[in-house]
mmCIF file with all atom_site columns, C-alpha atoms in Angstrom:
data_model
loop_
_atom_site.group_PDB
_atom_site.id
_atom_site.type_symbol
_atom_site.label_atom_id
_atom_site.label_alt_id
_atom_site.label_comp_id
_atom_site.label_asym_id
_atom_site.label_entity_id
_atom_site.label_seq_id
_atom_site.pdbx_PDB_ins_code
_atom_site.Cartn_x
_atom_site.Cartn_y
_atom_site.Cartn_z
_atom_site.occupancy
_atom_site.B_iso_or_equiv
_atom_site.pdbx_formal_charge
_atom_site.auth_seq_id
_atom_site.auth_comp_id
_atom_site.auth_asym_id
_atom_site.auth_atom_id
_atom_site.pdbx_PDB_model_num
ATOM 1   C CA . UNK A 1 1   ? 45.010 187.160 131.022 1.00 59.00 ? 332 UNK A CA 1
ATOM 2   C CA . UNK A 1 2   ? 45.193 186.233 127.405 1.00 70.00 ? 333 UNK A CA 1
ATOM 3   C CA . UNK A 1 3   ? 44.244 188.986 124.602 1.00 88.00 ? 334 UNK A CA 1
ATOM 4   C CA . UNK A 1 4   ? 40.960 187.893 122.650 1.00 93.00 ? 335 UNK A CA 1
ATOM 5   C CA . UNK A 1 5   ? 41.420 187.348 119.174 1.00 94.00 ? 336 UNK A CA 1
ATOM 6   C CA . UNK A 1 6   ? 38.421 188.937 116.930 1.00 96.00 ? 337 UNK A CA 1
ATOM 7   C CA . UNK A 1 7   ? 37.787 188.392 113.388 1.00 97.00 ? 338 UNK A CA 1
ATOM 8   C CA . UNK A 1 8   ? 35.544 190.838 111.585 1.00 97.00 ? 339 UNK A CA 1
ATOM 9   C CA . UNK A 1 9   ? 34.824 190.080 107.465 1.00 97.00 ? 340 UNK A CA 1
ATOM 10  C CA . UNK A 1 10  ? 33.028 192.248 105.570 1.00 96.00 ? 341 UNK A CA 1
ATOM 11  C CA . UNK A 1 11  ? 31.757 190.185 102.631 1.00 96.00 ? 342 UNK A CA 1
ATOM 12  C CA . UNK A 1 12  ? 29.093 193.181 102.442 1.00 96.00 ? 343 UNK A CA 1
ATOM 13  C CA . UNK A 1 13  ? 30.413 196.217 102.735 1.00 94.00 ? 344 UNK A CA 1
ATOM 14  C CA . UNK A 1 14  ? 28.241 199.812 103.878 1.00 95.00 ? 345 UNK A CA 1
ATOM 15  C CA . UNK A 1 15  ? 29.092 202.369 104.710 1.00 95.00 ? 346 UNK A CA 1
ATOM 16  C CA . UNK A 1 16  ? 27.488 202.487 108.248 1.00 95.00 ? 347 UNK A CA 1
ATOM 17  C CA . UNK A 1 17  ? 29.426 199.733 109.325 1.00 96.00 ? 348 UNK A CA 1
ATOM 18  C CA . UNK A 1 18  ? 31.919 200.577 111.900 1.00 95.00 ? 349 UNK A CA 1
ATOM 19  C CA . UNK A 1 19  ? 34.218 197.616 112.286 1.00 96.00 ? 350 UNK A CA 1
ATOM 20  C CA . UNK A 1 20  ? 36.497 198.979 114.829 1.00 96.00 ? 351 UNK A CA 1
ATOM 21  C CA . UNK A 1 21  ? 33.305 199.823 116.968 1.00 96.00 ? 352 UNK A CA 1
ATOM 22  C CA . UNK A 1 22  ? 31.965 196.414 116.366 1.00 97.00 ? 353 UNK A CA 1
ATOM 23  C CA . UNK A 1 23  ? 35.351 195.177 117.602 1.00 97.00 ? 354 UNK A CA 1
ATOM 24  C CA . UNK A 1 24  ? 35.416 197.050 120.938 1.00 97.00 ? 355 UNK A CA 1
ATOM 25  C CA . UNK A 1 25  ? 31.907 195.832 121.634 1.00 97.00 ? 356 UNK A CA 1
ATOM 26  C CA . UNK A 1 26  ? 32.683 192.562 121.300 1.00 97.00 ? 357 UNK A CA 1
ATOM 27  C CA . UNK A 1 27  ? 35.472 192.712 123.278 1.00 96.00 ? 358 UNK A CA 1
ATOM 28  C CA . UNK A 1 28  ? 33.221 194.048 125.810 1.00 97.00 ? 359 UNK A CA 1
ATOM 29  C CA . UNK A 1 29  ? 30.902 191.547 126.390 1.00 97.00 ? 360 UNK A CA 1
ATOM 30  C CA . UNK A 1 30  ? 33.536 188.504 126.501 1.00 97.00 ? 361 UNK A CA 1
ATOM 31  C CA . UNK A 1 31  ? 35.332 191.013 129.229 1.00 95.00 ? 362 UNK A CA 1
ATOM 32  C CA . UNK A 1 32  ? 32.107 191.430 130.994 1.00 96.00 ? 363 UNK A CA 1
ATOM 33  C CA . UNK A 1 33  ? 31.220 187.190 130.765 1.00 96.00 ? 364 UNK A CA 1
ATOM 34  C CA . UNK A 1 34  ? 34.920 186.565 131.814 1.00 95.00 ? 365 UNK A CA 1
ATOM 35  C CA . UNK A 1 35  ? 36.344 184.931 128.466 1.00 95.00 ? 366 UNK A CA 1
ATOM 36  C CA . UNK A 1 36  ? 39.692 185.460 128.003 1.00 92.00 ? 367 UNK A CA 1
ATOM 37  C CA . UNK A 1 37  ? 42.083 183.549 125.135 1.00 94.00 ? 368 UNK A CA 1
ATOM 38  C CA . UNK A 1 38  ? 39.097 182.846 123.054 1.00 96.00 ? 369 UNK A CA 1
ATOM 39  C CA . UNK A 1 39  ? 38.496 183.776 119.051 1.00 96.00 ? 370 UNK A CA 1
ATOM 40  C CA . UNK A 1 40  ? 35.767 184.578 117.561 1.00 98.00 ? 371 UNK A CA 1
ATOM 41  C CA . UNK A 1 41  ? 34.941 185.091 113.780 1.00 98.00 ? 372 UNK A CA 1
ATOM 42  C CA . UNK A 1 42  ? 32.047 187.686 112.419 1.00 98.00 ? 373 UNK A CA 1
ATOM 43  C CA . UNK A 1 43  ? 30.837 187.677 108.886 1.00 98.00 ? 374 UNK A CA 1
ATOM 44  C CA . UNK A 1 44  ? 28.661 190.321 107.242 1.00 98.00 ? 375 UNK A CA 1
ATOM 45  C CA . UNK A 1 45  ? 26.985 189.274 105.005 1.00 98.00 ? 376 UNK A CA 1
ATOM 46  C CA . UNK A 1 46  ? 23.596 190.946 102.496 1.00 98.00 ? 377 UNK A CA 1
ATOM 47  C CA . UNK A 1 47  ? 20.341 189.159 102.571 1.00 97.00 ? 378 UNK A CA 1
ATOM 48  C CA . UNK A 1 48  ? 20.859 186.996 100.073 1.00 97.00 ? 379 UNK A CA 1
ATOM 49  C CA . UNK A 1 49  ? 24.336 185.151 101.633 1.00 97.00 ? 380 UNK A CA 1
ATOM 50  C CA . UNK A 1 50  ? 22.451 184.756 104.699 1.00 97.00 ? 381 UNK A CA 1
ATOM 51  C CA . UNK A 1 51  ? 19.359 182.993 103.289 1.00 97.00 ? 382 UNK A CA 1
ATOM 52  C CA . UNK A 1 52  ? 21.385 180.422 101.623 1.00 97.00 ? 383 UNK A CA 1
ATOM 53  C CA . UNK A 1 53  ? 23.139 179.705 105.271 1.00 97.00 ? 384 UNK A CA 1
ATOM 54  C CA . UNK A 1 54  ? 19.592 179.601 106.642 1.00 96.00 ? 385 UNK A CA 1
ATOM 55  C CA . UNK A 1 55  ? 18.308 177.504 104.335 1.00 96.00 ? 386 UNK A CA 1
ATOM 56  C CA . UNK A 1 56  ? 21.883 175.029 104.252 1.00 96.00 ? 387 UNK A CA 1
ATOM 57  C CA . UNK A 1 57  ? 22.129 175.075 108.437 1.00 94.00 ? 388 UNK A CA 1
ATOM 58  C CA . UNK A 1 58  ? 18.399 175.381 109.273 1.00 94.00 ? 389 UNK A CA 1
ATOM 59  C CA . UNK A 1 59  ? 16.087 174.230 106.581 1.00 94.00 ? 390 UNK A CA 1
ATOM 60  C CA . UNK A 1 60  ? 14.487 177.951 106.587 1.00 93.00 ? 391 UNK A CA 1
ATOM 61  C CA . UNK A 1 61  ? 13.925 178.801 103.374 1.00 94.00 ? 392 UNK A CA 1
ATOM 62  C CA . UNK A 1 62  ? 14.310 183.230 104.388 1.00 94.00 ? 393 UNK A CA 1
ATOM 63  C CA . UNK A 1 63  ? 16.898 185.881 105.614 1.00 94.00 ? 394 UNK A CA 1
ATOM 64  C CA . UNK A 1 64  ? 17.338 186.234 108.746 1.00 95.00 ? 395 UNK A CA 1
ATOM 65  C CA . UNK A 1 65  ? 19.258 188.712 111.201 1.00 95.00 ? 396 UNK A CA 1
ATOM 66  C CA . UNK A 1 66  ? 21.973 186.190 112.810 1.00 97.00 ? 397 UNK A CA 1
ATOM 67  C CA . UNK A 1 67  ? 23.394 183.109 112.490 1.00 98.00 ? 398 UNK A CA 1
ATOM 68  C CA . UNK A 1 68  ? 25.468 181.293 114.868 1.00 97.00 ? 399 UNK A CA 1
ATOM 69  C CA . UNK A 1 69  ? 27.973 178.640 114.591 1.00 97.00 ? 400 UNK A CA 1
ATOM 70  C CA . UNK A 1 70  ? 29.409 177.123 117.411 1.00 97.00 ? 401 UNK A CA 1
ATOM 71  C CA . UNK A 1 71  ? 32.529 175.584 117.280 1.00 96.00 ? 402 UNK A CA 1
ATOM 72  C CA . UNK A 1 72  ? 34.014 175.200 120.980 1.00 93.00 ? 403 UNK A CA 1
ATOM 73  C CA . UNK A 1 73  ? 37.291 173.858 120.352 1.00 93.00 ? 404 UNK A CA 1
ATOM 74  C CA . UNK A 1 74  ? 40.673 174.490 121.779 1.00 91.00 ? 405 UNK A CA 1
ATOM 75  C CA . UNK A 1 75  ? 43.827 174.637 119.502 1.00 87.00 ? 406 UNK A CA 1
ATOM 76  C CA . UNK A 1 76  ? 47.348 173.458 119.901 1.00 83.00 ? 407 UNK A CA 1
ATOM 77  C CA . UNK A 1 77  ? 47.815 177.058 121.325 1.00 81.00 ? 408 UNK A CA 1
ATOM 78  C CA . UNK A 1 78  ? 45.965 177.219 124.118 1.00 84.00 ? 409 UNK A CA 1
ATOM 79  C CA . UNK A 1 79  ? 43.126 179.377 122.484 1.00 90.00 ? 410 UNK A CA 1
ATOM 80  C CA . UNK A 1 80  ? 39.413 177.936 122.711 1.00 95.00 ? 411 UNK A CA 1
ATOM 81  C CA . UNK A 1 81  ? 37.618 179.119 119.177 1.00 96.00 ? 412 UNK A CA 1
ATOM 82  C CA . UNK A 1 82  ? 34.071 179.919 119.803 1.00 97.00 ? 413 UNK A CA 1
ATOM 83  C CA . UNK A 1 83  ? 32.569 179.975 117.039 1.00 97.00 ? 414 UNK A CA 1
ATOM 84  C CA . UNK A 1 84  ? 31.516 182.699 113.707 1.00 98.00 ? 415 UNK A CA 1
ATOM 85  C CA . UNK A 1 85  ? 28.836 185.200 113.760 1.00 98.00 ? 416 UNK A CA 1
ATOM 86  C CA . UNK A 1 86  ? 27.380 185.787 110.480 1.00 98.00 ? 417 UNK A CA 1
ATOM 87  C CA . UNK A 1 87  ? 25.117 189.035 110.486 1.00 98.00 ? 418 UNK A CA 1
ATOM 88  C CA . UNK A 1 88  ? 22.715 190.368 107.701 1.00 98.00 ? 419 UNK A CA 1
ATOM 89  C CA . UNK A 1 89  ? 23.490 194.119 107.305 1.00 98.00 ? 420 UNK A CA 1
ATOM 90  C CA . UNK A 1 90  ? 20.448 194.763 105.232 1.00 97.00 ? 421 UNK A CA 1
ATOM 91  C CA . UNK A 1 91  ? 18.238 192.923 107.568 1.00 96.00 ? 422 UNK A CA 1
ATOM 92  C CA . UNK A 1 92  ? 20.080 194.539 110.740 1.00 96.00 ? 423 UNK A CA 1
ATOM 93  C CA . UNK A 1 93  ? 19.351 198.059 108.905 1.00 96.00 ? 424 UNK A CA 1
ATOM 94  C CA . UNK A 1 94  ? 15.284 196.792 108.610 1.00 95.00 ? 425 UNK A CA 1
ATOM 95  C CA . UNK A 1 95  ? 14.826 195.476 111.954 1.00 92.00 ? 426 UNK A CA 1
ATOM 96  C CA . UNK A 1 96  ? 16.711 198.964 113.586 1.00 95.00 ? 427 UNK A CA 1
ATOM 97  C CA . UNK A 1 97  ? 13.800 200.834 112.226 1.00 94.00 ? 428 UNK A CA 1
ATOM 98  C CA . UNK A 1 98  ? 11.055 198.541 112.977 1.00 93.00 ? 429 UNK A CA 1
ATOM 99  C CA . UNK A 1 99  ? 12.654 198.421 116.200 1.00 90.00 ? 430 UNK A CA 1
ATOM 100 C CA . UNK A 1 100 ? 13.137 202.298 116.710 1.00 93.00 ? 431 UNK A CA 1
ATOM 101 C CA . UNK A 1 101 ? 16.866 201.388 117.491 1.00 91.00 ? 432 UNK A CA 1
ATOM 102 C CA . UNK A 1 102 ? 19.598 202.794 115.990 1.00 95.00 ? 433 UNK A CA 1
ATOM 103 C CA . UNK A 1 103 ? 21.557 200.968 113.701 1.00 96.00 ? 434 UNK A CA 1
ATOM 104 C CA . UNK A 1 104 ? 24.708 200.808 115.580 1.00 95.00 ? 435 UNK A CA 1
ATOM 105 C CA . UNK A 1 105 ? 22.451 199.555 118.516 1.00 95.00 ? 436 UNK A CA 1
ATOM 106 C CA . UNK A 1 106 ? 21.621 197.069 116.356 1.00 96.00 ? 437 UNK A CA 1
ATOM 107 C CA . UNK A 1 107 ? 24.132 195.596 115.251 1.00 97.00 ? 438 UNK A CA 1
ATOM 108 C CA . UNK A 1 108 ? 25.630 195.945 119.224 1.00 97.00 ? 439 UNK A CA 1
ATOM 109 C CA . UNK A 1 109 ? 21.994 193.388 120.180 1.00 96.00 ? 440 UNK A CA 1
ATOM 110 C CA . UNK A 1 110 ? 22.764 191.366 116.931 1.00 97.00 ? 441 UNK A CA 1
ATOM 111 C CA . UNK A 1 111 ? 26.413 190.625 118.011 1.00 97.00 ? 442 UNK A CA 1
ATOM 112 C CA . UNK A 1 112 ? 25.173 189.794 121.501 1.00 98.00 ? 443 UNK A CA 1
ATOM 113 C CA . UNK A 1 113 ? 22.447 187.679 120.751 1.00 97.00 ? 444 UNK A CA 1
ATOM 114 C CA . UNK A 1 114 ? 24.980 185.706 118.528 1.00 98.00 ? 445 UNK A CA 1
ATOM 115 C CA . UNK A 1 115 ? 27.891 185.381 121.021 1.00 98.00 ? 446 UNK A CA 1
ATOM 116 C CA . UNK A 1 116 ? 25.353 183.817 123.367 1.00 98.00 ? 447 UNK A CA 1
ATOM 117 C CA . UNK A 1 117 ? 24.127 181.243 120.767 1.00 97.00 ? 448 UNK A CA 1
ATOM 118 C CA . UNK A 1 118 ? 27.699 180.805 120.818 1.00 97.00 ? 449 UNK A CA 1
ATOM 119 C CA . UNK A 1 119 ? 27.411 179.735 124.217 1.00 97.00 ? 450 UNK A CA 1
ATOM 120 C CA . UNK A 1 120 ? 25.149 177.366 124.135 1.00 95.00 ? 451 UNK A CA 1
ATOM 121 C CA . UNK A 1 121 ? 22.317 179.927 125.040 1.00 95.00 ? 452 UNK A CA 1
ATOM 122 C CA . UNK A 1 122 ? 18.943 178.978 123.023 1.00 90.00 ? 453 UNK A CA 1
ATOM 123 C CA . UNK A 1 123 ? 15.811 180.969 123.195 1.00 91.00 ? 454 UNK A CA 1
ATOM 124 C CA . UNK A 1 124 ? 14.030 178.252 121.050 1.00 85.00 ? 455 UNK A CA 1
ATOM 125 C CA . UNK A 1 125 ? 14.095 175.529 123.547 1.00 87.00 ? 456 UNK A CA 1
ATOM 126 C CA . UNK A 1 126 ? 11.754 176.574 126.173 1.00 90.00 ? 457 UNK A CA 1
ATOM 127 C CA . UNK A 1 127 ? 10.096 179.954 127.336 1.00 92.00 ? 458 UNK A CA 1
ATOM 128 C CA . UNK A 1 128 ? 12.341 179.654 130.181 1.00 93.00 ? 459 UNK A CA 1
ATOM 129 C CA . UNK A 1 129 ? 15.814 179.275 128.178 1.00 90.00 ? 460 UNK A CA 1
ATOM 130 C CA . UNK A 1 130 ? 14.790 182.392 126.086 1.00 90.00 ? 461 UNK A CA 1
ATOM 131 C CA . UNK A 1 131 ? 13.725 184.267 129.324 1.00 96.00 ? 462 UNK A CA 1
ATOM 132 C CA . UNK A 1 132 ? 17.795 183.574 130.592 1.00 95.00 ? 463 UNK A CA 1
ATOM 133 C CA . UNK A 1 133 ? 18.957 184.309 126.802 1.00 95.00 ? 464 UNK A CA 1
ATOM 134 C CA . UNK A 1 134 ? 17.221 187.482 126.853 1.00 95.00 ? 465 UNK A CA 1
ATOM 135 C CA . UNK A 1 135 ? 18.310 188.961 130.410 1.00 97.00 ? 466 UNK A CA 1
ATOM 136 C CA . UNK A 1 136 ? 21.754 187.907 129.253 1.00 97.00 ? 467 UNK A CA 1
ATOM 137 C CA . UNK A 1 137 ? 21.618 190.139 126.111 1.00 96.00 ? 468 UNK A CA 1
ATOM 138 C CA . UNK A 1 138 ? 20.399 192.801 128.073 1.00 97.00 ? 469 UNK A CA 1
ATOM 139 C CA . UNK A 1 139 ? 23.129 192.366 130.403 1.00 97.00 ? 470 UNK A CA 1
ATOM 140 C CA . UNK A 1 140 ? 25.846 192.303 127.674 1.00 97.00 ? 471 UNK A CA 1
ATOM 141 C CA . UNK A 1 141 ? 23.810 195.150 125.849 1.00 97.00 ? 472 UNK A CA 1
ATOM 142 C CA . UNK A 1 142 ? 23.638 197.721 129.098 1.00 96.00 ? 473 UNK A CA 1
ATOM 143 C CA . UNK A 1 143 ? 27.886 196.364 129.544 1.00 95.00 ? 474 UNK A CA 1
ATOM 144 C CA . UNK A 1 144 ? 28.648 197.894 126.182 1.00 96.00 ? 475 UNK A CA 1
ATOM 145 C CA . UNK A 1 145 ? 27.521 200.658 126.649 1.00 90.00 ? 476 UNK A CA 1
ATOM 146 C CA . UNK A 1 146 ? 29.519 201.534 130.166 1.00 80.00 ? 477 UNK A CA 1
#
């Protein structure tokens, strides 16, 4: 089994964010889906950075909480790149409390819900896709935490 390579930027920086943790939850959830030998990049990014991706990538003119880019290519090395995560700390910190999460459960969801994108999950296609998507962050959610 290859070791995961992981990729965390902090283009925002605060003081709540816990890299290391956000690391070890990642790693998680490609443990728990079976991916081994794969890279992926996360970005975190303030409201601002992420509305000008939005806008660029979807033609959505607003913040949002995560963006996925899927990339799905194996190198020369054997390694099969994924894809980057780019997540909104701000908006991660106002969705936790309209949520009632924590922020650190959060940002766990946020990072799940991206890797899936990743994937090739979409919860925009049909009520059915996003009913799989969903389960599967739950799934990758409840693995985290064990």
């Amino acid at each position: 089994m290859e070791k995961n390579k992981i990729f965390i930027t902090e283009e925002y920086v605060d003081k709540d964010v816990d890299v290391e943790e956000l690391e070890k939850s990642l790693e998680k959830m490609l443990d728990y889906l079976g991916l081994d030998n794969v890279e992926v990049s996360v970005l975190l990014v303030d409201n601002e950075e992420i509305k000008k991706l939005n806008e660029e990538w979807r033609k959505k003119d607003k913040p949002t909480d995560v963006l996925s880019f899927p990339i799905n290519e194996e190198t020369p090395y054997g390694c099969k790149i994924l894809g980057d995560i780019v997540i909104s700390i701000p908006y991660a910190k106002e969705h936790a409390k309209e949520f009632g999460n924590s922020f650190k459960e959060e940002m766990i969801r946020l990072l799940a819900h991206g890797l899936l994108h990743l994937l090739g999950y979409d919860h925009e296609k049909s009520e059915e896709e996003a009913k799989i998507m969903f389960q599967k962050e739950k799934e990758l959610i409840t693995a985290v935490k064990n």
